XYZ file of C-alpha atoms in Angstrom:
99
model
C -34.305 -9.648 -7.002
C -35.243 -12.658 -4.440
C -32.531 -14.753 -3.991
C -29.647 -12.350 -4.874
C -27.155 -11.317 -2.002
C -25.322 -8.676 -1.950
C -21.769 -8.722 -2.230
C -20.133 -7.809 1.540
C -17.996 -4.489 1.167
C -14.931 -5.049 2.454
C -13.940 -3.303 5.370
C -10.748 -1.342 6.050
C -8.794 -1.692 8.994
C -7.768 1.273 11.209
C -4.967 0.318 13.593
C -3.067 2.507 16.094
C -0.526 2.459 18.165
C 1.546 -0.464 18.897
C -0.547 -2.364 16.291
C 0.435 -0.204 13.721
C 3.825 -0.197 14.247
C 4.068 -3.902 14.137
C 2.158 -3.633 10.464
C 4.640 -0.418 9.502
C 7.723 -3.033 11.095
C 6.348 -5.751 9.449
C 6.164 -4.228 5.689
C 9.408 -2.903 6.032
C 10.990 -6.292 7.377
C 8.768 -8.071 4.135
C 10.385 -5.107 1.673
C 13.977 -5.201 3.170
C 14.290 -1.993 4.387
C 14.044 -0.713 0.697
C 12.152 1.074 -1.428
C 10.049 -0.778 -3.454
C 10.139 1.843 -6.539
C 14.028 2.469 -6.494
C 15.541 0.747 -3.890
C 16.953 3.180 -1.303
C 16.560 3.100 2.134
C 12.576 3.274 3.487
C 11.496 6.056 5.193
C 7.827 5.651 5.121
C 4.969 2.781 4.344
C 2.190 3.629 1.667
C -1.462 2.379 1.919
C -2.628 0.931 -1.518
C -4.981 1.988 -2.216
C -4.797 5.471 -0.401
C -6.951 8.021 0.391
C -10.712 6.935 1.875
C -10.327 3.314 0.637
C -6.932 2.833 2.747
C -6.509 -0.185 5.013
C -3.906 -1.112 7.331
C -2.943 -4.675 5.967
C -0.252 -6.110 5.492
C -1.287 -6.738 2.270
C -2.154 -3.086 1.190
C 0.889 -1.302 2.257
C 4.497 -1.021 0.959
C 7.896 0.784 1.922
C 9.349 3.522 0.207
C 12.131 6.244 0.247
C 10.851 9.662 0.994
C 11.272 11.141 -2.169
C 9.591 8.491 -4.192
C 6.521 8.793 -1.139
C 6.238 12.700 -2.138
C 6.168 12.319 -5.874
C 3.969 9.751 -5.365
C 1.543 11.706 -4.040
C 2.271 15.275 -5.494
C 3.686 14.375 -9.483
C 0.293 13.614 -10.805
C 2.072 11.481 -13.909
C 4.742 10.164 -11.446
C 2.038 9.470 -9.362
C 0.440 7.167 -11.813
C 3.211 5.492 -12.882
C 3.993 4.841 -9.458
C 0.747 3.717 -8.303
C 1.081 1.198 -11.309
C 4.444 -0.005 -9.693
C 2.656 -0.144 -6.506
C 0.053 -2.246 -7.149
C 2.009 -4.761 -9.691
C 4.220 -5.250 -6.856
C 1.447 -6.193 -4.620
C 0.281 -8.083 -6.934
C 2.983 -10.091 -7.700
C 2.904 -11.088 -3.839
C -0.336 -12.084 -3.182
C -2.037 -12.192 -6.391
C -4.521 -10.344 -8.113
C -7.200 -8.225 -6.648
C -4.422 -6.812 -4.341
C -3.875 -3.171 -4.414
């Protein structure tokens, strides 16, 4: 229709090297070191979303223990549950529309 924009698709960010170790340092200095699903030591940063829709943001990644970073992505009802803890967690930072 004339007149009607579209809406601009948001595009992810792909960062490397030292860049993305000041995002992984940064998410982990933001989450304390600890998991954000149960509180043990980090061991790895998780893009919300994953997969093709991942971005390197601070605002789309958070830090979690190994073993909650594996059943994440290999429990498929873990994995849900998870991703819901993810995202409300994100949420709760920087508001809706996050994760």
């Amino acid at each position: 229709m004339k007149g009607l924009r579209a809406v601009p698709k948001h595009k992810n960010v792909k960062l490397s090297g030292k860049d993305k170790t000041a995002l992984r340092d940064c998410i982990f200095a933001r989450d304390k070191g600890q998991c954000v699903i149960c509180k043990r030591p980090a061991k790895a940063w998780h893009h919300q979303p994953f997969g093709s829709d991942k971005s390197d943001e601070l605002e789309k990644g958070v830090a979690l223990c190994t073993q909650c970073h594996t059943d994440l992505h290999s429990h498929p009802k873990l994995g849900s549950i998870y991703q819901r803890l993810v995202k409300d967690y994100l949420c709760s930072l920087y508001g809706e529309g996050q994760g």
